[in-house]
């Protein structure tokens, strides 16, 4: 066979499926896996008859590639990426390209882009979303890193990426350094928020109006025909319909309520705190997973700590289901508003110039958070890439206006019944906070000044002038130096 177009290292399920996706687009791929028996298994199995060549060492891999060489890593994020890069460096020539397609931390991607650039190697750190199926049939691909590499990988990436109805690929150059992996991290944070909000809707329907999984599956299927149309709503309907083969019971009732997490939601929360951004929908979703993990403690506490007495729901059941739908949509809007605001703060911090309309397009298909309403987000940012917050874009302003009464009703009902709705309620608190011209931070500033002479600005003086009051008549007049996060 001729020289391969690209090499791929790491034949776990995402790697294998990406290779098959490339091959189905006529791209010749050379594949390598550290445990080389995987290469043989792949070649004699799913790769049979495809333009895929197997190799048994990194040097053989490099010798098989067209120049400039393109080598894509689909290995576990973290030190494994660094060690493969170390091994590749002496084998590569100036201008060759290393691509990391794992869920790497964007700070590692910034470092790798800079270090490899010094060695005249071009590095791309790219988000790849869509799970196994996406990798095979068309993922969302979010590349960033050294922009000089983009012209050499664009055709491959855009041909294997998911396409939206217009035919546009869900893949565009995101930006320098860690921008691609940052956007993927935010995608995952939003994914956490979406999943938690769907879980809250499920919990409300189950606990408050005693809806059974079958009926709920229909509700979710119907919601999927509305503005909530999205992959996660679609799979939720499927999940709720699924029966255990042995017992015939709904599968959902047999799954232990304790969530796992690999860390990208937590990274998003940490980054939001560091930047001073508000990302409560995402952080509440992370906390909810952590709380769920305390299963034994919760079981013990449930025997000691009482909530409200169970009251059968005697309101309008269908009307309430609609309210839950509206509450879910309004909360979701707040979560995306926070995610995009975090992106813009990170862009300012890292010197990235991000195109938010393109990011919405990249998330429109292929990825886990794909949803129809991303078209609306794309439109909003296409009108104004500097939009300060999605909530003030006319479509979203109106959508929340329409959903608001339902949203408040659902949260009030959940609170009255003792059903926890941290993502719904924190989203509403964010909305109420964001739309408030006056918040109680005047008192907070007074408290800070009282005990620590931290100073405050006055509402009757221009911004940027700081004052200190001697509150007790006993403190001095010296203000502490001011710094702000
Ligand atoms: C994707 C997903 C994926 C993520 C998993 C698991 O975009 O395809 O975001 O990258 O790793 O969803 O994440 P958790 O284990 O943290 O839930």
Tab-separated table of C-alpha atoms and ligand atoms in Angstrom:
chain	number	residue	atom	x	y	z
A	1	UNK	CA	0.000	0.000	0.000
A	2	UNK	CA	1.061	3.624	-0.508
A	3	UNK	CA	2.186	5.870	2.319
A	4	UNK	CA	-0.599	6.482	4.832
A	5	UNK	CA	-2.341	9.867	5.175
A	6	UNK	CA	-2.323	9.792	8.962
A	7	UNK	CA	-1.103	7.608	11.808
A	8	UNK	CA	-3.191	6.826	14.851
A	9	UNK	CA	-1.868	5.607	18.164
A	10	UNK	CA	-4.224	3.968	20.664
A	11	UNK	CA	-6.767	1.378	19.593
A	12	UNK	CA	-9.263	1.648	22.422
A	13	UNK	CA	-12.864	2.034	21.307
A	14	UNK	CA	-12.654	5.767	20.414
A	15	UNK	CA	-9.402	5.272	18.508
A	16	UNK	CA	-10.691	2.271	16.572
A	17	UNK	CA	-13.898	3.993	15.623
A	18	UNK	CA	-12.123	7.156	14.483
A	19	UNK	CA	-9.854	5.043	12.275
A	20	UNK	CA	-12.865	3.255	10.737
A	21	UNK	CA	-14.546	6.623	10.194
A	22	UNK	CA	-11.438	7.956	8.419
A	23	UNK	CA	-11.124	4.785	6.339
A	24	UNK	CA	-14.758	5.049	5.266
A	25	UNK	CA	-13.870	8.482	3.834
A	26	UNK	CA	-11.014	7.000	1.798
A	27	UNK	CA	-8.336	8.188	4.221
A	28	UNK	CA	-5.478	5.718	4.527
A	29	UNK	CA	-4.604	5.244	8.209
A	30	UNK	CA	-1.614	3.508	9.774
A	31	UNK	CA	-2.443	2.244	13.255
A	32	UNK	CA	-0.332	1.390	16.274
A	33	UNK	CA	-1.155	0.241	19.770
A	34	UNK	CA	1.310	-0.334	22.601
A	35	UNK	CA	-0.126	-3.806	23.228
A	36	UNK	CA	0.491	-4.899	19.672
A	37	UNK	CA	-1.912	-7.863	19.768
A	38	UNK	CA	-4.665	-5.200	19.571
A	39	UNK	CA	-3.295	-4.201	16.155
A	40	UNK	CA	-3.620	-7.796	14.902
A	41	UNK	CA	-7.092	-8.194	16.366
A	42	UNK	CA	-8.218	-4.977	14.730
A	43	UNK	CA	-6.708	-5.828	11.349
A	44	UNK	CA	-8.234	-9.274	11.253
A	45	UNK	CA	-11.538	-7.984	12.612
A	46	UNK	CA	-13.251	-4.648	12.002
A	47	UNK	CA	-10.462	-3.194	9.859
A	48	UNK	CA	-10.570	-5.957	7.264
A	49	UNK	CA	-10.811	-4.719	3.680
A	50	UNK	CA	-10.323	-1.081	4.739
A	51	UNK	CA	-7.432	1.247	3.822
A	52	UNK	CA	-5.839	0.595	7.213
A	53	UNK	CA	-2.257	-0.604	7.795
A	54	UNK	CA	-1.041	-2.037	11.067
A	55	UNK	CA	2.402	-1.330	12.499
A	56	UNK	CA	4.227	-2.689	15.520
A	57	UNK	CA	6.477	0.171	16.618
A	58	UNK	CA	6.473	3.952	16.583
A	59	UNK	CA	9.404	4.079	14.176
A	60	UNK	CA	7.549	1.813	11.756
A	61	UNK	CA	4.521	4.066	12.116
A	62	UNK	CA	6.513	7.175	11.227
A	63	UNK	CA	8.168	5.450	8.257
A	64	UNK	CA	4.710	4.706	6.842
A	65	UNK	CA	3.456	8.312	6.785
A	66	UNK	CA	3.304	10.955	4.053
A	67	UNK	CA	5.033	14.252	4.861
A	68	UNK	CA	4.335	16.411	6.710
A	69	UNK	CA	3.505	13.521	8.973
A	70	UNK	CA	0.270	13.594	10.899
A	71	UNK	CA	0.173	11.463	14.028
A	72	UNK	CA	-2.965	11.355	16.138
A	73	UNK	CA	-2.897	10.145	19.742
A	74	UNK	CA	-5.995	8.527	21.197
A	75	UNK	CA	-4.405	7.507	24.477
A	76	UNK	CA	-5.437	8.223	28.038
A	77	UNK	CA	-5.155	11.894	28.987
A	78	UNK	CA	-2.319	12.792	31.339
A	79	UNK	CA	1.198	11.389	31.548
A	80	UNK	CA	0.589	8.784	28.810
A	81	UNK	CA	0.250	11.627	26.280
A	82	UNK	CA	3.565	13.143	27.397
A	83	UNK	CA	5.415	9.855	27.217
A	84	UNK	CA	4.181	9.062	23.700
A	85	UNK	CA	5.120	12.595	22.603
A	86	UNK	CA	8.616	12.136	24.105
A	87	UNK	CA	9.050	8.939	22.108
A	88	UNK	CA	7.788	10.548	18.907
A	89	UNK	CA	9.971	13.682	19.022
A	90	UNK	CA	13.247	12.059	17.874
A	91	UNK	CA	11.406	10.255	15.067
A	92	UNK	CA	9.804	13.336	13.534
A	93	UNK	CA	11.052	16.112	11.232
A	94	UNK	CA	10.442	19.859	11.210
A	95	UNK	CA	6.846	20.686	10.393
A	96	UNK	CA	5.418	17.289	11.350
A	97	UNK	CA	2.181	17.340	13.303
A	98	UNK	CA	1.164	15.632	16.539
A	99	UNK	CA	-2.549	15.636	17.392
A	100	UNK	CA	-3.918	14.758	20.813
A	101	UNK	CA	-7.579	13.739	20.563
A	102	UNK	CA	-8.098	12.763	24.212
A	103	UNK	CA	-9.846	14.692	26.972
A	104	UNK	CA	-6.646	16.483	27.974
A	105	UNK	CA	-6.495	19.362	30.371
A	106	UNK	CA	-6.139	22.560	28.341
A	107	UNK	CA	-3.182	23.712	30.445
A	108	UNK	CA	-1.267	20.611	29.329
A	109	UNK	CA	-2.228	21.441	25.747
A	110	UNK	CA	-0.889	24.998	26.093
A	111	UNK	CA	2.389	23.605	27.440
A	112	UNK	CA	2.673	20.926	24.743
A	113	UNK	CA	1.936	23.398	21.938
A	114	UNK	CA	4.684	25.734	23.179
A	115	UNK	CA	7.260	23.015	23.877
A	116	UNK	CA	6.764	21.307	20.525
A	117	UNK	CA	6.803	24.608	18.657
A	118	UNK	CA	10.301	25.192	20.064
A	119	UNK	CA	11.267	21.894	18.442
A	120	UNK	CA	9.663	22.943	15.125
A	121	UNK	CA	6.864	20.420	15.582
A	122	UNK	CA	3.236	21.464	15.258
A	123	UNK	CA	0.849	20.389	17.985
A	124	UNK	CA	-2.929	20.191	17.924
A	125	UNK	CA	-5.009	19.457	21.018
A	126	UNK	CA	-8.487	18.622	19.890
A	127	UNK	CA	-11.732	17.863	21.623
A	128	UNK	CA	-13.566	14.899	20.111
A	129	UNK	CA	-17.082	14.370	21.316
A	130	UNK	CA	-19.825	11.922	20.559
A	131	UNK	CA	-18.818	8.760	22.324
A	132	UNK	CA	-18.240	5.529	20.426
A	133	UNK	CA	-20.993	6.072	17.914
A	134	UNK	CA	-19.963	9.651	17.192
A	135	UNK	CA	-16.356	8.618	16.623
A	136	UNK	CA	-17.531	6.072	14.062
A	137	UNK	CA	-20.257	8.012	12.278
A	138	UNK	CA	-19.214	11.619	12.761
A	139	UNK	CA	-18.076	13.291	15.959
A	140	UNK	CA	-17.896	16.941	16.845
A	141	UNK	CA	-14.242	17.930	16.584
A	142	UNK	CA	-12.850	21.016	18.356
A	143	UNK	CA	-9.220	21.579	17.341
A	144	UNK	CA	-6.842	24.146	18.769
A	145	UNK	CA	-3.099	24.494	19.215
A	146	UNK	CA	-0.588	25.585	16.584
A	147	UNK	CA	-2.624	27.192	13.810
A	148	UNK	CA	0.095	26.416	11.238
A	149	UNK	CA	-1.008	22.768	11.465
A	150	UNK	CA	-4.652	23.452	10.626
A	151	UNK	CA	-4.358	23.540	6.799
A	152	UNK	CA	-2.762	20.079	6.919
A	153	UNK	CA	-5.511	18.425	8.960
A	154	UNK	CA	-8.577	20.437	7.992
A	155	UNK	CA	-9.734	18.175	5.172
A	156	UNK	CA	-9.381	15.002	7.208
A	157	UNK	CA	-11.116	16.437	10.268
A	158	UNK	CA	-13.933	18.125	8.400
A	159	UNK	CA	-14.634	15.058	6.278
A	160	UNK	CA	-14.982	12.732	9.283
A	161	UNK	CA	-16.871	15.233	11.474
A	162	UNK	CA	-20.645	15.245	11.906
A	163	UNK	CA	-22.516	17.527	9.497
A	164	UNK	CA	-25.495	19.722	10.262
A	165	UNK	CA	-28.541	19.875	7.936
A	166	UNK	CA	-26.872	22.577	5.837
A	167	UNK	CA	-23.909	20.256	5.277
A	168	UNK	CA	-21.580	22.359	7.430
A	169	UNK	CA	-19.132	20.212	9.400
A	170	UNK	CA	-19.151	20.269	13.203
A	171	UNK	CA	-15.463	21.096	13.141
A	172	UNK	CA	-13.730	24.439	12.800
A	173	UNK	CA	-10.429	25.799	14.042
A	174	UNK	CA	-11.073	27.009	17.603
A	175	UNK	CA	-7.940	28.944	18.463
A	176	UNK	CA	-4.360	28.950	19.718
A	177	UNK	CA	-2.808	26.823	22.427
A	178	UNK	CA	-5.367	25.140	24.645
A	179	UNK	CA	-8.459	26.710	23.043
A	180	UNK	CA	-9.742	23.462	21.494
A	181	UNK	CA	-9.435	21.461	24.673
A	182	UNK	CA	-10.908	24.360	26.632
A	183	UNK	CA	-13.997	24.363	24.432
A	184	UNK	CA	-14.249	20.593	24.872
A	185	UNK	CA	-13.971	21.028	28.648
A	186	UNK	CA	-16.834	23.536	28.600
A	187	UNK	CA	-18.795	21.128	26.406
A	188	UNK	CA	-18.346	18.483	29.090
A	189	UNK	CA	-19.285	20.914	31.874
A	190	UNK	CA	-22.461	21.782	29.987
A	191	UNK	CA	-23.023	18.053	29.428
A	192	UNK	CA	-22.890	17.596	33.223
A	193	UNK	CA	-25.431	20.425	33.655
A	194	UNK	CA	-27.799	19.053	30.990
A	195	UNK	CA	-27.666	15.563	32.468
A	196	UNK	CA	-28.304	16.798	36.006
A	197	UNK	CA	-31.258	18.912	34.876
A	198	UNK	CA	-32.795	15.953	33.048
A	199	UNK	CA	-32.269	13.871	36.194
A	200	UNK	CA	-34.054	16.533	38.245
A	201	UNK	CA	-37.000	16.518	35.820
A	202	UNK	CA	-37.127	12.712	36.114
A	203	UNK	CA	-36.940	12.889	39.918
A	204	UNK	CA	-39.742	15.460	40.115
A	205	UNK	CA	-42.027	13.431	37.838
A	206	UNK	CA	-41.244	10.255	39.766
A	207	UNK	CA	-41.464	11.616	43.293
A	208	UNK	CA	-44.159	14.245	43.046
A	209	UNK	CA	-46.622	12.831	40.541
A	210	UNK	CA	-45.560	9.167	40.838
A	211	UNK	CA	-45.001	8.781	37.120
A	212	UNK	CA	-43.814	5.318	36.030
A	213	UNK	CA	-40.833	4.931	33.664
A	214	UNK	CA	-43.022	3.861	30.696
A	215	UNK	CA	-45.180	6.934	30.873
A	216	UNK	CA	-42.166	9.115	31.463
A	217	UNK	CA	-40.496	7.694	28.365
A	218	UNK	CA	-43.446	9.028	26.371
A	219	UNK	CA	-43.151	12.398	28.042
A	220	UNK	CA	-39.463	12.627	27.117
A	221	UNK	CA	-40.209	11.492	23.554
A	222	UNK	CA	-42.740	14.290	23.262
A	223	UNK	CA	-40.332	16.814	24.723
A	224	UNK	CA	-37.875	15.691	22.083
A	225	UNK	CA	-40.263	17.064	19.462
A	226	UNK	CA	-40.148	20.503	21.100
A	227	UNK	CA	-37.483	23.153	21.693
A	228	UNK	CA	-35.838	20.570	24.000
A	229	UNK	CA	-35.017	18.366	20.980
A	230	UNK	CA	-31.594	16.946	21.831
A	231	UNK	CA	-29.552	13.775	22.004
A	232	UNK	CA	-29.646	13.595	25.806
A	233	UNK	CA	-33.459	13.873	25.912
A	234	UNK	CA	-33.699	11.242	23.165
A	235	UNK	CA	-31.508	8.716	25.001
A	236	UNK	CA	-33.369	9.410	28.254
A	237	UNK	CA	-36.615	8.283	26.575
A	238	UNK	CA	-34.835	5.127	25.360
A	239	UNK	CA	-33.369	4.437	28.786
A	240	UNK	CA	-36.758	4.811	30.478
A	241	UNK	CA	-38.291	2.335	28.022
A	242	UNK	CA	-35.666	-0.337	28.576
A	243	UNK	CA	-36.646	-3.468	30.543
A	244	UNK	CA	-34.300	-5.810	32.365
A	245	UNK	CA	-34.275	-9.048	30.376
A	246	UNK	CA	-34.302	-11.284	33.442
A	247	UNK	CA	-36.864	-9.626	35.673
A	248	UNK	CA	-38.834	-7.619	33.122
A	249	UNK	CA	-38.550	-4.612	35.451
A	250	UNK	CA	-37.589	-1.161	34.117
A	251	UNK	CA	-33.775	-1.067	33.922
A	252	UNK	CA	-33.767	2.392	35.448
A	253	UNK	CA	-35.153	0.956	38.705
A	254	UNK	CA	-32.315	-1.526	38.927
A	255	UNK	CA	-29.420	0.909	38.571
A	256	UNK	CA	-27.728	2.085	41.760
A	257	UNK	CA	-28.122	5.829	42.299
A	258	UNK	CA	-24.469	6.679	42.705
A	259	UNK	CA	-22.756	8.636	39.927
A	260	UNK	CA	-19.244	8.345	38.555
A	261	UNK	CA	-17.197	11.132	37.013
A	262	UNK	CA	-13.876	11.328	35.248
A	263	UNK	CA	-13.107	14.941	36.090
A	264	UNK	CA	-13.872	17.280	33.198
A	265	UNK	CA	-16.928	18.748	34.992
A	266	UNK	CA	-14.792	19.350	38.051
A	267	UNK	CA	-12.126	21.048	35.917
A	268	UNK	CA	-14.780	23.365	34.495
A	269	UNK	CA	-15.963	24.298	37.985
A	270	UNK	CA	-12.424	24.925	39.190
A	271	UNK	CA	-11.679	27.087	36.179
A	272	UNK	CA	-14.875	29.084	36.658
A	273	UNK	CA	-13.896	29.797	40.270
A	274	UNK	CA	-10.415	30.826	39.217
A	275	UNK	CA	-11.722	33.224	36.595
A	276	UNK	CA	-14.438	34.636	38.868
A	277	UNK	CA	-17.112	33.325	36.469
A	278	UNK	CA	-20.521	32.106	37.596
A	279	UNK	CA	-21.055	28.503	36.496
A	280	UNK	CA	-23.496	27.274	39.118
A	281	UNK	CA	-25.389	24.898	36.816
A	282	UNK	CA	-22.164	23.030	36.119
A	283	UNK	CA	-20.814	23.097	39.670
A	284	UNK	CA	-24.166	22.008	41.126
A	285	UNK	CA	-24.129	19.110	38.682
A	286	UNK	CA	-20.673	18.105	39.920
A	287	UNK	CA	-21.744	18.433	43.578
A	288	UNK	CA	-24.845	16.359	42.871
A	289	UNK	CA	-22.706	13.542	41.516
A	290	UNK	CA	-20.493	13.782	44.609
A	291	UNK	CA	-23.516	13.737	46.947
A	292	UNK	CA	-24.974	10.763	45.095
A	293	UNK	CA	-21.711	8.893	45.630
A	294	UNK	CA	-22.252	8.995	49.414
A	295	UNK	CA	-24.812	6.225	49.054
A	296	UNK	CA	-24.320	4.453	52.396
A	297	UNK	CA	-24.239	7.731	54.313
A	298	UNK	CA	-27.442	8.879	52.615
A	299	UNK	CA	-29.196	5.626	53.383
A	300	UNK	CA	-28.246	5.987	57.048
A	301	UNK	CA	-29.256	9.662	57.123
A	302	UNK	CA	-32.591	8.898	55.478
A	303	UNK	CA	-33.558	7.011	58.633
A	304	UNK	CA	-32.786	9.963	60.893
A	305	UNK	CA	-33.463	13.166	58.975
A	306	UNK	CA	-37.069	13.899	58.157
A	307	UNK	CA	-38.456	16.083	55.403
A	308	UNK	CA	-42.027	17.100	54.664
A	309	UNK	CA	-44.725	14.425	54.982
A	310	UNK	CA	-45.567	12.883	51.600
A	311	UNK	CA	-48.618	14.573	50.108
A	312	UNK	CA	-50.308	13.098	47.041
A	313	UNK	CA	-50.295	15.554	44.137
A	314	UNK	CA	-53.800	16.769	43.479
A	315	UNK	CA	-53.175	19.512	40.953
A	316	UNK	CA	-53.416	19.428	37.144
A	317	UNK	CA	-51.061	16.553	36.225
A	318	UNK	CA	-50.635	17.402	32.516
A	319	UNK	CA	-50.197	21.065	33.315
A	320	UNK	CA	-47.495	20.159	35.820
A	321	UNK	CA	-45.678	17.991	33.253
A	322	UNK	CA	-45.646	21.013	30.938
A	323	UNK	CA	-44.329	23.146	33.759
A	324	UNK	CA	-41.463	20.700	34.280
A	325	UNK	CA	-40.637	20.898	30.597
A	326	UNK	CA	-40.560	24.692	30.762
A	327	UNK	CA	-38.468	24.625	33.931
A	328	UNK	CA	-35.997	22.310	32.226
A	329	UNK	CA	-35.729	24.585	29.203
A	330	UNK	CA	-35.301	27.771	31.237
A	331	UNK	CA	-32.662	26.133	33.463
A	332	UNK	CA	-30.846	24.837	30.391
A	333	UNK	CA	-30.738	28.330	28.895
A	334	UNK	CA	-29.112	29.628	32.090
A	335	UNK	CA	-26.566	26.819	32.012
A	336	UNK	CA	-25.551	27.629	28.423
A	337	UNK	CA	-25.497	31.348	29.229
A	338	UNK	CA	-23.037	30.559	32.015
A	339	UNK	CA	-20.968	28.229	29.821
A	340	UNK	CA	-20.581	30.829	27.077
A	341	UNK	CA	-19.811	33.565	29.586
A	342	UNK	CA	-17.096	31.356	31.062
A	343	UNK	CA	-15.722	30.818	27.551
A	344	UNK	CA	-15.493	34.539	26.946
A	345	UNK	CA	-13.744	35.141	30.272
A	346	UNK	CA	-11.268	32.365	29.499
A	347	UNK	CA	-10.726	33.829	26.019
A	348	UNK	CA	-9.840	37.201	27.560
A	349	UNK	CA	-7.535	35.546	30.098
A	350	UNK	CA	-5.703	33.383	27.555
A	351	UNK	CA	-5.651	35.765	24.602
A	352	UNK	CA	-7.905	33.575	22.430
A	353	UNK	CA	-10.228	35.141	19.927
A	354	UNK	CA	-13.140	32.729	19.930
A	355	UNK	CA	-15.984	32.645	17.458
A	356	UNK	CA	-18.964	31.697	19.632
A	357	UNK	CA	-21.279	31.120	16.650
A	358	UNK	CA	-18.810	28.544	15.310
A	359	UNK	CA	-18.602	26.896	18.718
A	360	UNK	CA	-22.401	26.570	18.818
A	361	UNK	CA	-22.248	25.072	15.305
A	362	UNK	CA	-19.566	22.582	16.376
A	363	UNK	CA	-21.871	21.467	19.204
A	364	UNK	CA	-24.927	21.345	16.950
A	365	UNK	CA	-24.171	17.831	15.717
A	366	UNK	CA	-22.113	14.783	16.624
A	367	UNK	CA	-21.449	15.600	20.266
A	368	UNK	CA	-23.213	14.590	23.467
A	369	UNK	CA	-24.862	18.000	23.992
A	370	UNK	CA	-26.110	18.250	20.397
A	371	UNK	CA	-29.436	19.987	20.413
A	372	UNK	CA	-31.676	21.921	18.134
A	373	UNK	CA	-31.528	25.052	20.272
A	374	UNK	CA	-27.825	25.461	19.517
A	375	UNK	CA	-29.036	26.968	16.224
A	376	UNK	CA	-30.558	29.762	18.301
A	377	UNK	CA	-27.304	30.233	20.167
A	378	UNK	CA	-25.425	30.333	16.879
A	379	UNK	CA	-27.844	32.973	15.551
A	380	UNK	CA	-27.471	35.070	18.693
A	381	UNK	CA	-23.675	35.101	18.501
A	382	UNK	CA	-23.658	35.584	14.736
A	383	UNK	CA	-25.611	38.786	15.322
A	384	UNK	CA	-23.203	39.856	18.047
A	385	UNK	CA	-20.051	37.890	18.870
A	386	UNK	CA	-19.558	40.168	21.899
A	387	UNK	CA	-23.013	39.469	23.336
A	388	UNK	CA	-22.435	39.791	27.105
A	389	UNK	CA	-24.897	37.058	28.059
A	390	UNK	CA	-27.277	34.791	26.134
A	391	UNK	CA	-30.070	35.769	28.527
A	392	UNK	CA	-30.270	39.213	26.949
A	393	UNK	CA	-30.542	37.929	23.355
A	394	UNK	CA	-34.168	38.434	22.226
A	395	UNK	CA	-34.995	34.741	21.601
A	396	UNK	CA	-33.730	33.636	25.004
A	397	UNK	CA	-35.167	36.640	26.819
A	398	UNK	CA	-38.573	35.707	25.401
A	399	UNK	CA	-38.117	31.973	26.041
A	400	UNK	CA	-37.418	32.590	29.722
A	401	UNK	CA	-40.271	35.078	29.898
A	402	UNK	CA	-42.606	32.339	28.627
A	403	UNK	CA	-41.200	29.664	30.935
A	404	UNK	CA	-40.820	31.734	34.045
A	405	UNK	CA	-44.087	31.020	35.877
A	406	UNK	CA	-43.759	27.281	35.245
A	407	UNK	CA	-40.152	27.357	36.391
A	408	UNK	CA	-41.001	29.047	39.684
A	409	UNK	CA	-43.979	26.732	40.220
A	410	UNK	CA	-41.910	23.591	39.689
A	411	UNK	CA	-39.182	24.724	42.068
A	412	UNK	CA	-41.707	25.784	44.714
A	413	UNK	CA	-43.500	22.438	44.411
A	414	UNK	CA	-40.226	20.511	44.595
A	415	UNK	CA	-39.163	22.441	47.692
A	416	UNK	CA	-42.561	21.850	49.323
A	417	UNK	CA	-42.277	18.123	48.644
A	418	UNK	CA	-38.656	17.934	49.778
A	419	UNK	CA	-37.333	16.895	46.365
A	420	UNK	CA	-33.832	18.311	45.756
A	421	UNK	CA	-33.502	20.386	42.576
A	422	UNK	CA	-30.072	22.013	42.886
A	423	UNK	CA	-29.544	22.722	39.175
A	424	UNK	CA	-33.071	24.033	38.545
A	425	UNK	CA	-33.030	26.234	41.622
A	426	UNK	CA	-29.494	27.530	41.214
A	427	UNK	CA	-30.293	28.381	37.595
A	428	UNK	CA	-33.294	30.380	38.760
A	429	UNK	CA	-31.203	32.072	41.454
A	430	UNK	CA	-28.687	32.986	38.753
A	431	UNK	CA	-31.435	34.404	36.577
A	432	UNK	CA	-32.870	36.402	39.476
A	433	UNK	CA	-29.410	37.612	40.430
A	434	UNK	CA	-28.408	38.558	36.904
A	435	UNK	CA	-31.606	40.539	36.346
A	436	UNK	CA	-31.245	42.438	39.655
A	437	UNK	CA	-29.997	46.000	39.459
A	438	UNK	CA	-29.585	45.867	43.227
A	439	UNK	CA	-28.077	42.962	45.170
A	440	UNK	CA	-27.199	42.837	48.883
A	441	UNK	CA	-23.469	43.160	48.242
A	442	UNK	CA	-23.641	46.652	49.776
A	443	UNK	CA	-24.033	44.960	53.151
A	444	UNK	CA	-21.288	42.494	52.322
A	445	UNK	CA	-18.897	45.310	51.497
A	446	UNK	CA	-19.807	47.041	54.749
A	447	UNK	CA	-19.072	43.837	56.670
A	448	UNK	CA	-15.693	43.474	54.936
A	449	UNK	CA	-14.859	47.057	55.715
A	450	UNK	CA	-16.083	46.681	59.307
A	451	UNK	CA	-13.877	43.762	60.253
A	452	UNK	CA	-10.949	44.194	57.890
A	453	UNK	CA	-10.919	47.768	56.552
A	454	UNK	CA	-11.286	46.306	53.063
A	455	UNK	CA	-12.972	49.512	51.756
A	456	UNK	CA	-16.046	49.955	49.581
A	457	UNK	CA	-17.267	52.048	46.668
A	458	UNK	CA	-20.205	54.421	47.249
A	459	UNK	CA	-23.429	54.497	45.264
A	460	UNK	CA	-23.401	58.311	45.370
A	461	UNK	CA	-19.821	58.663	44.068
A	462	UNK	CA	-18.111	57.661	40.823
A	463	UNK	CA	-16.836	54.081	40.355
A	464	UNK	CA	-13.235	53.328	41.214
A	465	UNK	CA	-13.053	55.522	44.328
A	466	UNK	CA	-12.708	53.518	47.546
A	467	UNK	CA	-13.796	54.567	51.047
A	468	UNK	CA	-13.277	53.293	54.539
A	469	UNK	CA	-15.456	53.973	57.564
A	470	UNK	CA	-14.328	53.737	61.151
A	471	UNK	CA	-17.421	51.703	62.094
A	472	UNK	CA	-16.892	51.340	65.837
A	473	UNK	CA	-15.025	54.502	66.579
A	474	UNK	CA	-12.241	52.227	67.833
A	475	UNK	CA	-10.616	50.993	64.599
A	476	UNK	CA	-8.072	53.158	62.843
A	477	UNK	CA	-8.576	55.083	59.616
A	478	UNK	CA	-6.088	52.941	57.699
A	479	UNK	CA	-7.642	50.914	54.878
A	480	UNK	CA	-6.206	47.521	53.937
A	481	UNK	CA	-4.753	47.333	50.458
A	482	UNK	CA	-7.351	46.387	47.839
A	483	UNK	CA	-7.106	43.447	45.488
A	484	UNK	CA	-9.807	41.725	43.606
A	485	UNK	CA	-10.052	38.245	42.169
B	1	LIG	C1	-18.035	13.230	24.949
B	1	LIG	C2	-18.061	12.982	26.442
B	1	LIG	C3	-16.893	12.248	26.918
B	1	LIG	C4	-16.828	12.086	28.427
B	1	LIG	C5	-17.822	11.147	28.954
B	1	LIG	C6	-17.611	10.707	30.399
B	1	LIG	O1	-18.054	14.402	24.609
B	1	LIG	O2	-18.027	12.290	24.148
B	1	LIG	O3	-18.078	14.215	27.084
B	1	LIG	O4	-15.775	12.965	26.497
B	1	LIG	O5	-15.582	11.620	28.757
B	1	LIG	O6	-19.104	11.678	28.805
B	1	LIG	O7	-17.519	11.760	31.281
B	1	LIG	P1	-17.744	11.508	32.836
B	1	LIG	O8	-17.183	10.155	33.158
B	1	LIG	O9	-16.991	12.583	33.546
B	1	LIG	O10	-19.209	11.538	33.049
